[in-house]
Tab-separated table of C-alpha atoms in Angstrom:
chain	number	residue	atom	x	y	z
G	91	UNK	CA	110.023	130.416	118.981
G	92	UNK	CA	108.869	127.025	117.671
G	93	UNK	CA	109.881	128.093	114.135
G	94	UNK	CA	113.330	129.125	115.310
G	95	UNK	CA	113.945	125.863	117.150
G	96	UNK	CA	112.442	123.855	114.315
G	97	UNK	CA	114.677	125.565	111.759
G	98	UNK	CA	117.731	125.053	113.983
G	99	UNK	CA	116.982	121.335	114.500
G	100	UNK	CA	116.252	120.877	110.783
G	101	UNK	CA	119.810	121.985	110.168
G	102	UNK	CA	120.923	118.671	111.765
G	103	UNK	CA	119.618	116.848	108.705
G	104	UNK	CA	121.907	118.687	106.261
G	105	UNK	CA	118.949	119.435	103.976
G	106	UNK	CA	119.069	123.222	104.552
G	107	UNK	CA	122.803	123.286	103.802
G	108	UNK	CA	122.216	121.485	100.495
G	109	UNK	CA	119.296	123.674	99.554
G	110	UNK	CA	121.134	126.876	100.501
G	111	UNK	CA	123.763	126.097	97.850
G	112	UNK	CA	121.060	126.881	95.264
G	113	UNK	CA	119.146	129.709	96.986
G	114	UNK	CA	120.171	132.662	99.097
G	115	UNK	CA	116.583	132.931	100.336
G	116	UNK	CA	116.699	129.451	101.759
G	117	UNK	CA	120.067	130.252	103.389
G	118	UNK	CA	118.494	133.280	105.122
G	119	UNK	CA	115.366	131.448	106.210
G	120	UNK	CA	116.827	128.099	107.305
G	121	UNK	CA	120.553	128.711	107.874
G	122	UNK	CA	123.211	126.235	107.016
G	123	UNK	CA	124.699	124.706	110.117
G	124	UNK	CA	123.501	123.633	113.566
G	125	UNK	CA	124.737	125.484	116.663
G	126	UNK	CA	123.249	124.388	120.016
G	127	UNK	CA	124.023	127.813	121.485
G	128	UNK	CA	121.423	129.282	119.084
G	129	UNK	CA	118.719	127.270	120.875
G	130	UNK	CA	119.458	129.305	124.009
G	131	UNK	CA	119.687	132.701	122.233
G	132	UNK	CA	116.297	132.451	120.608
G	133	UNK	CA	114.446	132.777	123.918
G	134	UNK	CA	116.819	135.519	124.979
G	135	UNK	CA	115.650	137.567	121.972
G	136	UNK	CA	111.993	136.556	121.798
G	137	UNK	CA	110.988	136.748	125.460
G	138	UNK	CA	111.854	140.437	125.906
G	139	UNK	CA	110.069	141.367	122.656
G	140	UNK	CA	106.955	139.469	123.718
G	141	UNK	CA	107.080	141.270	127.123
G	142	UNK	CA	107.310	144.675	125.477
G	143	UNK	CA	104.484	143.758	123.069
G	144	UNK	CA	102.216	142.688	125.925
G	145	UNK	CA	103.018	145.782	127.962
G	146	UNK	CA	102.231	148.122	125.066
G	147	UNK	CA	99.079	146.182	124.223
G	148	UNK	CA	97.933	146.409	127.813
G	149	UNK	CA	98.514	150.172	127.845
G	150	UNK	CA	96.694	150.575	124.548
G	151	UNK	CA	93.644	148.588	125.845
G	152	UNK	CA	93.685	150.524	129.124
G	153	UNK	CA	93.746	153.899	127.293
G	154	UNK	CA	90.744	152.894	125.099
G	155	UNK	CA	88.711	151.957	128.145
G	156	UNK	CA	89.325	155.265	129.937
G	157	UNK	CA	87.685	157.305	127.185
């Protein structure tokens, strides 16, 4: 999530917008414009995925121990 917030805040500098004029890859990785709402949506997407990952990992470890 730090990468997401860092990339979003970096957009405030205008550097990603300038770089994205020359590279589609930069545009995809860094974006072009700052939107404060994005800062709220990153945790909304990341937290459920981390929860699912931890749940599946716990089940996997538990199933290996029961053998």
